[in-house]
Amino acid sequence: MSGASGEIARFDNVGLRYGQDAEVLSDIGFSLHAGHFYFLTGASGAGKSSLLRMLYLAQRPSRGVISLFGTDAITLPRDRLPAFRRRIGVVYQDYRLVPHLSAFDNVALPLRLAGMPEREVAQPVLDMLEWVGLADRMHARPATLSGGEQQRVAIARAVIGRPELLVADEPTGNVDPEMAVKLLRLFEALNRLGTTVVVATHDLHLLKKLPDSLIMRLDKGRLSDPTGALRYPPRRHFPVESGQ
Amino acid sequence: MSEEKLPGRVAIPEGGARGGWRALGGGVLVPQARLSGPTPWVIAIMVALTVIAVATGLVLRNIANAAAQDVAGGVTVQIIEAQAPKRQAQARAAVRALGAVPGVVSARLVPQGEVDDLLTPWLGAGGADQDLVPVPALIDVRLDGPAGPARVAALRAAVARVAPAGRVDAQSGWLAPVFEAMDSLRWLAMAMVALLAAALAAAVLLSTRSALGAHRATIEIVHNLGGTDSQIARIFQRSIGIDAALGSAAGLAAGLAAVLGLGSRFGALGAGLIAGGALGPVDWLVLALVPVAAVVLAVLTARVAVLAALRKLL
């Protein structure tokens, strides 16, 4: 971890309900600090994905305040949201690659959306595919890739813009244990380079692989460890998070 | 995988791509059915019907304008007198009197031969027996301007002094019901064009919504990767624009074929009001603009639909 202490994201008293139903997330408050590696744990249906959707600006909360990169994301004008989203990389359990695009074009998509000249796109995409070990599959469509390969393409797509925050929602849910560890190592490598990483998982075995990570636990829509100070395995002295 | 050797940071421009589809690399981000889908064909039908409706409106306008110019300064004087000698005497006197009225360009006693020709369809080739069926004498008067009520009144006064059996009518008055009927048809044609435009917009709206639904996952991905609303809208605008261009071209061809076919049929009639209805160069240009307008309407409708749908996302 980089050890940087700047606040990347902050949730204050955030609640989320869909329609007129009861809140699926209630009184969520936490902060994420630059350069840290966070696990978000909780049983299926605890609200991990909903929380992450708010974190990567795909869902507006029903109440509360969310600040990202020091800016109030709730009142942010709509036309400024894309620039903020480009600072966040997202990895999904179901990969969500564009099915009609090759691995190369999927990874290139964030650069093209950002307006990078076409002549400058190829090299970073090739480098990124090389990094995830898929340079030889650059022309393959997602349907012809294995689950692990698809997830590596998705990770390459998420990090090619070198986001300040990487959010992964059950990224290892659809891959075998060996591949899950490899993917986790990719996240760890990215984190070592300064990117703040948040990985939602209900797989406690993954937590053991990164004992220095911080853990936030969601239980029935409430964050049971809002400081993110809980470690696995627990330590005697919890680090103190500023502002909490 | 080489976890430790993450490639160097790339310089990503601020603000997002402005070039739309090309800036996205021209890949098949949202695949299209093109001519195997219904949209181009629906647009083709709409454009064909619109071309026919616009052509109908233009023809009716041309007919009305030509007829109005023809009869605007025309006045017909009838001498309705049963006795032929008195009828002829009053007619000659009326012609002289009319010639003295200011603004009268000509006052011509219509020869009996022409009157017989006019009556041939009703009375047969032999014409009317002047003793059995007395036909009024006709005087065709041309004015130097429109035959307004004041001028017609002045002509009536002049005729009344010398020909008590005279009756003065502005020719435009006779055709007023015809002009009114043509006006109604023109309004109907315009209403049809408006309805067809609305139907075209509705068809594009449905098509766009369908495409948005089918590609919702891709849109969300692009959205979450930092794609702007305009970028996503341009992808659909381009797609609908191509569909609309293909459909419009086919619709224009079908519409023009129908217009030309009908034109040749009506042209064969040869005379009467129809003769003034031929389409001019400007009219053809207007017809050529119909598919252009259809493409613009389709693209704008798609943009509005996509932006409205995207506003429902965060």
Coordinates of C-alpha atoms in Angstrom, one line a residue:
Chain A
M1 CA 0.0 0.0 0.0
S2 CA 1.2 3.5 -0.7
G3 CA 0.6 4.8 2.7
A4 CA -1.1 8.0 1.3
S5 CA -3.7 9.3 3.6
G6 CA -5.9 11.5 1.4
E7 CA -9.6 10.8 1.5
I8 CA -10.8 9.3 -1.8
A9 CA -14.4 8.7 -0.9
R10 CA -16.7 9.5 2.0
F11 CA -20.2 8.3 2.8
D12 CA -22.2 10.1 5.4
N13 CA -25.5 8.8 6.7
V14 CA -26.3 7.3 3.3
G15 CA -29.5 5.3 2.8
L16 CA -30.8 3.6 -0.3
R17 CA -34.2 2.4 -1.1
Y18 CA -35.7 1.2 -4.4
G19 CA -39.1 2.6 -5.1
Q20 CA -41.3 2.6 -2.0
D21 CA -39.7 -0.5 -0.5
A22 CA -37.8 -0.5 2.7
E23 CA -34.2 0.7 2.7
V24 CA -31.7 -1.8 1.4
L25 CA -28.9 0.2 2.9
S26 CA -29.2 2.3 6.0
D27 CA -27.1 4.8 7.8
I28 CA -24.0 4.0 5.8
G29 CA -20.9 6.1 6.8
F30 CA -17.3 5.4 6.0
S31 CA -14.3 6.9 4.3
L32 CA -11.8 5.4 1.9
H33 CA -8.3 6.6 2.0
A34 CA -5.9 6.8 -0.9
G35 CA -3.6 3.8 -1.4
H36 CA -5.5 1.4 0.9
F37 CA -6.9 -2.0 -0.1
Y38 CA -10.4 -2.6 1.2
F39 CA -12.5 -5.7 1.3
L40 CA -16.3 -5.3 1.5
T41 CA -17.8 -8.4 2.9
G42 CA -21.2 -9.6 3.7
A43 CA -23.6 -12.3 2.9
S44 CA -25.4 -12.4 -0.5
G45 CA -28.2 -9.8 -0.4
A46 CA -26.4 -7.7 2.3
G47 CA -26.2 -4.8 -0.1
K48 CA -22.6 -5.0 -1.3
S49 CA -23.4 -4.4 -4.9
S50 CA -25.8 -1.5 -4.1
L51 CA -23.1 0.1 -2.0
L52 CA -20.6 -0.3 -4.8
R53 CA -23.0 1.1 -7.4
M54 CA -23.2 4.3 -5.4
L55 CA -19.4 4.3 -5.0
Y56 CA -18.9 4.1 -8.8
L57 CA -21.6 6.7 -9.5
A58 CA -24.1 4.3 -11.1
Q59 CA -26.7 4.8 -8.4
R60 CA -27.9 7.8 -6.5
P61 CA -28.6 7.4 -2.8
S62 CA -32.0 8.0 -1.4
R63 CA -30.5 10.1 1.4
G64 CA -27.1 11.1 2.8
V65 CA -24.0 12.6 1.3
I66 CA -21.4 11.0 -0.9
S67 CA -18.1 12.8 -1.6
L68 CA -15.7 11.5 -4.1
F69 CA -12.2 12.9 -4.6
G70 CA -13.2 15.8 -2.3
T71 CA -16.3 16.8 -4.3
D72 CA -19.9 16.3 -3.3
A73 CA -21.0 13.7 -5.8
I74 CA -24.7 14.1 -5.1
T75 CA -24.9 17.7 -6.2
L76 CA -22.4 17.3 -9.0
P77 CA -23.8 18.5 -12.3
R78 CA -24.7 15.7 -14.6
D79 CA -22.2 16.7 -17.3
R80 CA -19.3 16.5 -14.8
L81 CA -20.1 12.9 -13.8
P82 CA -18.3 11.2 -16.8
A83 CA -15.0 12.8 -15.8
F84 CA -15.4 11.5 -12.3
R85 CA -16.3 8.0 -13.6
R86 CA -13.1 7.9 -15.6
R87 CA -11.2 8.2 -12.3
I88 CA -12.9 5.0 -11.1
G89 CA -12.3 1.6 -12.6
V90 CA -15.0 -1.0 -12.1
V91 CA -14.8 -4.8 -12.4
Y92 CA -18.0 -6.9 -12.3
Q93 CA -18.6 -10.5 -11.3
D94 CA -20.2 -11.1 -14.7
Y95 CA -17.4 -9.2 -16.5
R96 CA -19.7 -7.1 -18.6
L97 CA -17.6 -7.0 -21.6
V98 CA -19.2 -5.6 -24.8
P99 CA -20.0 -8.9 -26.6
H100 CA -19.5 -7.6 -30.1
L101 CA -16.1 -6.1 -29.4
S102 CA -12.7 -8.0 -29.4
A103 CA -10.6 -8.1 -26.3
F104 CA -8.5 -5.3 -27.7
D105 CA -11.5 -3.1 -28.4
N106 CA -13.0 -3.8 -25.0
V107 CA -9.8 -2.7 -23.3
A108 CA -9.5 0.3 -25.7
L109 CA -13.0 1.5 -24.9
P110 CA -12.2 3.8 -22.0
L111 CA -9.4 5.4 -23.9
R112 CA -11.6 6.0 -26.9
L113 CA -14.4 7.3 -24.8
A114 CA -11.9 9.7 -23.2
G115 CA -11.1 11.0 -26.7
M116 CA -7.5 9.6 -27.0
P117 CA -6.3 9.8 -30.6
E118 CA -6.6 6.4 -32.4
R119 CA -2.9 6.3 -33.2
E120 CA -2.1 6.5 -29.5
V121 CA -4.6 3.8 -28.4
A122 CA -2.9 0.6 -29.6
Q123 CA 0.3 0.6 -27.6
P124 CA -1.2 1.0 -24.1
V125 CA -3.9 -1.5 -24.9
L126 CA -1.3 -4.1 -26.0
D127 CA 0.8 -3.4 -23.0
M128 CA -2.3 -3.9 -20.7
L129 CA -3.2 -7.1 -22.5
E130 CA 0.3 -8.2 -22.1
W131 CA 0.1 -7.4 -18.4
V132 CA -2.9 -9.6 -17.9
G133 CA -1.4 -12.3 -20.0
L134 CA -3.8 -12.1 -22.9
A135 CA -1.8 -10.4 -25.7
D136 CA -2.2 -13.5 -27.8
R137 CA -6.0 -13.3 -27.5
M138 CA -6.4 -9.7 -28.4
H139 CA -8.7 -10.4 -31.4
A140 CA -10.9 -12.9 -29.5
R141 CA -14.5 -12.0 -28.8
P142 CA -15.6 -12.4 -25.2
A143 CA -17.8 -15.4 -26.0
T144 CA -14.6 -17.3 -27.1
L145 CA -12.8 -16.5 -23.9
S146 CA -12.9 -18.5 -20.6
G147 CA -14.3 -17.0 -17.5
G148 CA -10.8 -16.2 -16.1
E149 CA -9.8 -14.7 -19.4
Q150 CA -12.9 -12.5 -19.6
Q151 CA -12.3 -11.3 -16.1
R152 CA -8.7 -10.4 -17.0
V153 CA -9.9 -8.5 -20.0
A154 CA -12.4 -6.7 -17.7
I155 CA -9.6 -5.9 -15.3
A156 CA -7.4 -4.6 -18.1
R157 CA -10.3 -2.4 -19.2
A158 CA -10.9 -1.2 -15.7
V159 CA -7.3 -0.2 -15.0
I160 CA -6.0 1.0 -18.4
G161 CA -6.9 4.6 -17.5
R162 CA -5.0 4.1 -14.3
P163 CA -8.0 5.0 -12.1
E164 CA -7.4 6.4 -8.6
L165 CA -10.1 4.1 -7.3
L166 CA -10.7 0.5 -8.4
V167 CA -14.0 -1.1 -7.4
A168 CA -14.5 -4.8 -8.0
D169 CA -17.8 -6.4 -7.3
E170 CA -17.3 -10.2 -6.6
P171 CA -14.5 -10.3 -9.2
T172 CA -13.7 -13.9 -8.4
G173 CA -17.2 -15.2 -8.2
N174 CA -17.2 -16.8 -11.6
V175 CA -13.6 -18.1 -11.7
D176 CA -11.8 -21.1 -10.2
P177 CA -9.8 -20.7 -7.0
E178 CA -6.5 -20.6 -8.7
M179 CA -7.6 -17.9 -11.1
A180 CA -9.2 -16.0 -8.2
V181 CA -5.8 -15.8 -6.5
K182 CA -4.1 -14.6 -9.7
L183 CA -6.8 -11.9 -10.1
L184 CA -6.3 -10.8 -6.5
R185 CA -2.5 -10.5 -7.2
L186 CA -3.3 -8.2 -10.1
F187 CA -5.4 -6.0 -7.7
E188 CA -2.6 -6.1 -5.2
A189 CA 0.0 -5.0 -7.8
L190 CA -2.2 -2.2 -8.8
N191 CA -2.7 -1.2 -5.2
R192 CA 1.0 -1.2 -4.6
L193 CA 1.3 1.4 -7.4
G194 CA -1.0 3.7 -5.4
T195 CA -4.5 2.9 -6.6
T196 CA -7.1 2.5 -3.9
V197 CA -8.9 -0.8 -4.3
V198 CA -12.3 -1.9 -3.0
V199 CA -13.1 -5.6 -3.5
A200 CA -16.6 -6.9 -2.6
T201 CA -16.5 -10.5 -1.8
H202 CA -18.2 -13.1 0.4
D203 CA -15.2 -15.4 0.0
L204 CA -13.3 -15.3 3.3
H205 CA -10.5 -17.3 1.9
L206 CA -9.6 -14.3 -0.3
L207 CA -9.2 -12.1 2.8
K208 CA -6.6 -14.4 4.1
K209 CA -4.5 -13.8 1.0
L210 CA -4.1 -10.1 1.8
P211 CA -3.8 -9.8 5.6
D212 CA -2.9 -6.1 5.5
S213 CA -6.2 -5.2 3.8
L214 CA -9.0 -3.3 5.6
I215 CA -12.3 -4.9 5.9
M216 CA -15.8 -3.4 5.9
R217 CA -18.6 -5.7 6.7
L218 CA -22.2 -5.2 5.6
D219 CA -24.9 -7.0 7.4
K220 CA -28.6 -6.6 6.4
G221 CA -27.9 -3.2 4.9
R222 CA -25.9 -1.8 7.7
L223 CA -22.1 -1.4 7.9
S224 CA -20.9 -3.2 10.9
D225 CA -17.4 -1.9 10.7
P226 CA -17.6 1.6 9.3
T227 CA -14.0 2.4 10.1
G228 CA -12.8 -0.3 7.8
A229 CA -10.3 -1.0 10.5
L230 CA -11.2 -4.6 11.0
R231 CA -8.5 -6.9 9.7
Y232 CA -8.4 -10.6 8.9
P233 CA -7.1 -12.2 11.0
P234 CA -7.9 -9.6 13.6
R235 CA -5.0 -7.6 15.1
R236 CA -4.6 -6.5 18.7
H237 CA -4.4 -2.8 17.7
F238 CA -6.6 -1.4 15.1
P239 CA -5.2 1.5 13.0
V240 CA -7.0 4.7 13.5
E241 CA -8.6 6.2 10.4
S242 CA -8.6 9.9 10.3
G243 CA -12.0 11.5 10.4
Q244 CA -13.7 8.6 11.9
Chain B
M1 CA 0.2 -12.6 -15.8
S2 CA 3.0 -10.3 -14.8
E3 CA 1.5 -8.7 -11.7
E4 CA 4.5 -6.5 -10.8
K5 CA 5.0 -4.9 -14.2
L6 CA 1.9 -2.8 -14.7
P7 CA 2.2 -0.7 -17.9
G8 CA 3.0 2.9 -17.6
R9 CA 0.3 5.5 -17.0
V10 CA -1.3 6.8 -20.2
A11 CA -2.2 10.4 -20.8
I12 CA -6.0 10.5 -21.1
P13 CA -7.5 13.7 -22.5
E14 CA -10.0 15.6 -20.4
G15 CA -13.5 16.1 -21.6
G16 CA -14.2 12.9 -23.6
A17 CA -14.4 12.2 -27.3
R18 CA -16.1 14.6 -29.5
G19 CA -16.0 12.6 -32.7
G20 CA -18.7 10.1 -31.6
W21 CA -18.6 6.8 -33.4
R22 CA -15.3 7.3 -35.1
A23 CA -13.7 8.3 -31.8
L24 CA -14.9 5.0 -30.5
G25 CA -12.9 3.2 -33.1
G26 CA -15.7 2.3 -35.4
G27 CA -16.2 -1.0 -33.8
V28 CA -19.6 -2.7 -33.6
L29 CA -20.5 -1.3 -30.3
V30 CA -24.2 -1.5 -31.1
P31 CA -24.8 -4.0 -34.0
Q32 CA -27.6 -3.1 -36.4
A33 CA -30.1 -5.2 -38.3
R34 CA -30.1 -2.6 -41.1
L35 CA -32.4 -3.8 -44.0
S36 CA -33.2 -7.0 -42.3
G37 CA -34.9 -5.0 -39.6
P38 CA -38.2 -3.2 -39.9
T39 CA -37.1 0.4 -39.3
P40 CA -35.8 1.3 -42.8
W41 CA -38.9 -0.2 -44.4
V42 CA -41.3 1.7 -42.1
I43 CA -39.4 4.9 -42.9
A44 CA -39.5 4.0 -46.6
I45 CA -43.3 3.7 -46.5
M46 CA -43.6 6.9 -44.5
V47 CA -41.4 8.8 -46.9
A48 CA -43.2 7.4 -50.0
L49 CA -46.6 8.5 -48.6
T50 CA -45.2 11.9 -47.6
V51 CA -43.7 12.4 -51.1
I52 CA -47.1 11.6 -52.6
A53 CA -49.0 13.9 -50.1
V54 CA -46.5 16.8 -50.7
A55 CA -46.8 16.3 -54.4
T56 CA -50.6 16.4 -54.2
G57 CA -50.5 19.6 -52.2
L58 CA -48.1 21.2 -54.7
V59 CA -50.2 20.2 -57.7
L60 CA -53.3 21.5 -56.1
R61 CA -51.5 24.8 -55.3
N62 CA -50.3 25.1 -58.8
I63 CA -53.7 24.4 -60.2
A64 CA -55.3 26.9 -57.9
N65 CA -52.7 29.5 -58.7
A66 CA -53.0 29.0 -62.5
A67 CA -56.7 29.1 -62.4
A68 CA -56.8 32.1 -60.2
Q69 CA -54.5 34.0 -62.5
D70 CA -56.6 33.0 -65.5
V71 CA -59.9 34.2 -64.1
A72 CA -58.8 37.0 -61.8
G73 CA -59.4 39.8 -64.3
G74 CA -62.2 38.0 -66.2
V75 CA -65.8 39.1 -66.2
T76 CA -68.6 37.5 -68.2
V77 CA -71.6 39.4 -69.4
Q78 CA -74.7 37.5 -70.5
I79 CA -77.5 39.1 -72.4
I80 CA -80.4 37.0 -71.5
E81 CA -83.0 38.0 -74.0
A82 CA -85.3 35.5 -75.8
Q83 CA -85.7 37.5 -79.0
A84 CA -82.6 37.2 -81.1
P85 CA -82.6 40.7 -82.7
K86 CA -83.0 42.4 -79.4
R87 CA -80.4 40.2 -77.8
Q88 CA -77.8 41.0 -80.6
A89 CA -78.6 44.7 -80.4
Q90 CA -78.2 44.8 -76.6
A91 CA -75.0 42.8 -76.9
R92 CA -73.4 45.2 -79.3
A93 CA -74.5 48.2 -77.2
A94 CA -73.1 46.5 -74.1
V95 CA -69.7 45.9 -75.8
R96 CA -69.5 49.5 -76.7
A97 CA -70.5 50.6 -73.2
L98 CA -68.0 48.3 -71.6
G99 CA -65.2 49.5 -73.8
A100 CA -65.7 52.9 -72.3
V101 CA -65.4 51.8 -68.7
P102 CA -62.0 52.6 -67.2
G103 CA -59.8 49.5 -66.5
V104 CA -61.4 47.4 -69.2
V105 CA -58.7 46.0 -71.4
S106 CA -61.0 44.3 -73.8
A107 CA -64.7 43.4 -74.3
R108 CA -65.3 40.7 -76.8
L109 CA -68.6 39.4 -78.0
V110 CA -68.2 35.7 -78.1
P111 CA -69.0 34.5 -81.6
Q112 CA -72.0 32.1 -82.0
G113 CA -69.7 29.4 -83.2
E114 CA -67.7 29.4 -79.9
V115 CA -70.9 29.4 -77.9
D116 CA -72.2 26.4 -79.9
D117 CA -68.9 24.6 -79.2
L118 CA -69.3 25.2 -75.5
L119 CA -72.8 23.8 -75.6
T120 CA -72.0 20.8 -77.8
P121 CA -71.5 18.4 -74.8
W122 CA -75.0 19.2 -73.7
L123 CA -77.0 20.0 -76.9
G124 CA -75.1 17.9 -79.5
A125 CA -73.0 18.7 -82.5
G126 CA -75.8 20.7 -84.2
G127 CA -75.9 23.2 -81.5
A128 CA -79.1 24.9 -80.3
D129 CA -82.0 25.9 -82.4
Q130 CA -82.0 29.6 -81.7
D131 CA -85.8 29.8 -81.9
L132 CA -86.5 26.8 -79.7
V133 CA -83.7 27.2 -77.2
P134 CA -82.6 30.8 -76.9
V135 CA -79.0 30.9 -75.7
P136 CA -77.7 34.1 -74.1
A137 CA -75.2 36.2 -75.9
L138 CA -71.9 36.2 -74.1
I139 CA -69.4 39.0 -73.7
D140 CA -65.9 38.1 -72.4
V141 CA -64.5 41.2 -70.6
R142 CA -60.8 41.4 -69.5
L143 CA -59.8 43.9 -66.9
D144 CA -56.4 45.3 -66.1
G145 CA -56.6 43.9 -62.5
P146 CA -58.7 41.7 -60.3
A147 CA -62.5 41.9 -60.7
G148 CA -63.3 43.2 -57.3
P149 CA -66.9 44.0 -56.2
A150 CA -66.5 47.8 -56.9
R151 CA -65.3 47.2 -60.5
V152 CA -68.0 44.6 -61.1
A153 CA -70.6 47.1 -59.8
A154 CA -69.3 49.7 -62.2
L155 CA -69.6 47.3 -65.1
R156 CA -73.1 46.4 -64.1
A157 CA -74.1 50.0 -64.1
A158 CA -72.6 50.5 -67.5
V159 CA -74.3 47.4 -68.9
A160 CA -77.7 48.2 -67.3
R161 CA -77.9 51.6 -69.1
V162 CA -77.8 50.0 -72.6
A163 CA -78.8 46.4 -72.1
P164 CA -81.5 45.8 -69.5
A165 CA -81.2 42.0 -70.1
G166 CA -77.6 42.0 -69.2
R167 CA -76.1 40.1 -66.3
V168 CA -72.6 40.7 -65.1
D169 CA -70.6 38.0 -63.2
A170 CA -67.0 37.9 -62.2
Q171 CA -65.5 34.6 -63.4
S172 CA -63.7 34.1 -60.1
G173 CA -67.1 34.1 -58.4
W174 CA -68.1 31.0 -60.4
L175 CA -64.9 29.2 -59.5
A176 CA -65.0 30.1 -55.8
P177 CA -66.4 26.8 -54.7
V178 CA -63.8 25.0 -56.7
F179 CA -61.0 27.1 -55.1
E180 CA -62.5 26.4 -51.7
A181 CA -62.5 22.7 -52.4
M182 CA -58.9 22.9 -53.6
D183 CA -57.9 24.8 -50.5
S184 CA -59.5 22.0 -48.4
L185 CA -57.6 19.4 -50.3
R186 CA -54.3 21.3 -49.8
W187 CA -55.0 21.6 -46.1
L188 CA -55.7 17.9 -46.1
A189 CA -52.4 17.2 -47.8
M190 CA -50.6 19.3 -45.3
A191 CA -52.3 17.6 -42.5
M192 CA -51.3 14.2 -44.0
V193 CA -47.7 15.4 -44.1
A194 CA -47.9 16.4 -40.5
L195 CA -49.5 13.1 -39.5
L196 CA -46.9 11.1 -41.5
A197 CA -44.1 13.1 -39.8
A198 CA -45.6 12.3 -36.4
A199 CA -45.9 8.7 -37.4
L200 CA -42.3 8.6 -38.6
A201 CA -41.2 10.1 -35.3
A202 CA -43.2 7.6 -33.4
A203 CA -41.8 4.7 -35.4
V204 CA -38.2 6.0 -34.8
L205 CA -39.0 6.5 -31.1
L206 CA -40.2 2.9 -30.8
S207 CA -37.2 1.6 -32.8
T208 CA -34.8 3.6 -30.6
R209 CA -36.5 2.4 -27.4
S210 CA -36.3 -1.1 -28.6
A211 CA -32.6 -0.7 -29.4
L212 CA -32.0 1.0 -26.0
G213 CA -33.6 -2.0 -24.3
A214 CA -31.7 -4.5 -26.4
H215 CA -28.4 -2.8 -25.7
R216 CA -29.0 -1.6 -22.2
A217 CA -26.1 -3.6 -20.8
T218 CA -23.7 -2.1 -23.3
I219 CA -25.0 1.4 -22.6
E220 CA -24.5 0.9 -18.9
I221 CA -21.0 -0.3 -19.5
V222 CA -20.2 2.7 -21.7
H223 CA -21.9 5.0 -19.1
N224 CA -19.9 3.6 -16.2
L225 CA -16.6 3.8 -18.2
G226 CA -17.1 7.5 -18.4
G227 CA -19.0 7.8 -21.7
T228 CA -21.0 11.0 -22.0
D229 CA -24.7 11.2 -22.8
S230 CA -23.8 12.8 -26.1
Q231 CA -21.4 10.0 -27.0
I232 CA -24.0 7.4 -26.4
A233 CA -26.7 9.4 -28.2
R234 CA -24.4 9.8 -31.2
I235 CA -24.0 6.0 -31.5
F236 CA -27.8 5.7 -31.8
Q237 CA -28.2 8.8 -33.9
R238 CA -25.7 7.4 -36.4
S239 CA -27.5 4.0 -36.5
I240 CA -31.0 5.5 -36.9
G241 CA -29.5 8.0 -39.4
I242 CA -28.2 5.2 -41.6
D243 CA -31.5 3.3 -41.4
A244 CA -33.4 6.5 -42.2
A245 CA -31.2 7.3 -45.1
L246 CA -31.7 3.8 -46.6
G247 CA -35.4 3.9 -46.0
S248 CA -35.8 7.5 -47.2
A249 CA -34.0 6.7 -50.5
A250 CA -36.2 3.7 -51.1
G251 CA -39.3 5.8 -50.1
L252 CA -38.3 8.7 -52.4
A253 CA -37.9 6.3 -55.3
A254 CA -41.3 4.7 -54.7
G255 CA -43.0 8.1 -54.1
L256 CA -41.5 9.7 -57.2
A257 CA -42.6 6.6 -59.3
A258 CA -46.1 7.1 -58.0
V259 CA -46.1 10.9 -58.7
L260 CA -44.7 10.4 -62.2
G261 CA -47.2 7.7 -63.0
L262 CA -50.1 9.8 -61.8
G263 CA -48.7 12.8 -63.5
S264 CA -48.6 11.0 -66.9
R265 CA -52.2 9.8 -66.4
F266 CA -53.5 13.3 -65.5
G267 CA -51.3 14.9 -68.2
A268 CA -53.1 12.7 -70.8
L269 CA -56.3 14.6 -69.9
G270 CA -54.7 17.5 -71.7
A271 CA -56.8 20.5 -70.7
G272 CA -58.9 22.2 -68.2
L273 CA -57.8 23.0 -64.6
I274 CA -55.4 20.0 -64.5
A275 CA -53.2 21.6 -67.1
G276 CA -51.9 24.2 -64.7
G277 CA -50.9 21.7 -62.1
A278 CA -47.6 20.5 -63.5
L279 CA -44.7 20.4 -61.0
G280 CA -42.0 23.0 -61.5
P281 CA -38.3 22.7 -60.7
V282 CA -38.8 24.2 -57.2
D283 CA -41.6 21.7 -56.6
W284 CA -39.2 18.8 -57.5
L285 CA -36.6 20.3 -55.2
V286 CA -39.2 20.4 -52.4
L287 CA -40.0 16.7 -53.0
A288 CA -36.2 15.9 -53.0
L289 CA -36.0 17.6 -49.5
V290 CA -38.6 15.2 -48.1
P291 CA -36.2 12.3 -47.4
V292 CA -33.6 14.8 -46.1
A293 CA -36.2 16.1 -43.6
A294 CA -37.1 12.5 -42.7
V295 CA -33.5 11.7 -41.9
V296 CA -33.1 14.9 -39.8
L297 CA -36.4 14.2 -38.0
A298 CA -35.4 10.6 -37.3
V299 CA -31.9 11.6 -36.0
L300 CA -33.4 14.3 -33.8
T301 CA -36.1 11.9 -32.5
A302 CA -33.4 9.3 -31.7
R303 CA -31.3 11.8 -29.9
V304 CA -34.2 13.1 -27.8
A305 CA -35.2 9.5 -27.0
V306 CA -31.7 8.4 -26.0
L307 CA -31.0 11.5 -23.9
A308 CA -34.3 11.1 -22.1
A309 CA -33.6 7.5 -21.4
L310 CA -30.1 8.3 -20.2
R311 CA -31.3 10.9 -17.8
K312 CA -33.1 8.1 -16.0
L313 CA -29.6 6.7 -15.3
L314 CA -27.5 8.6 -12.8

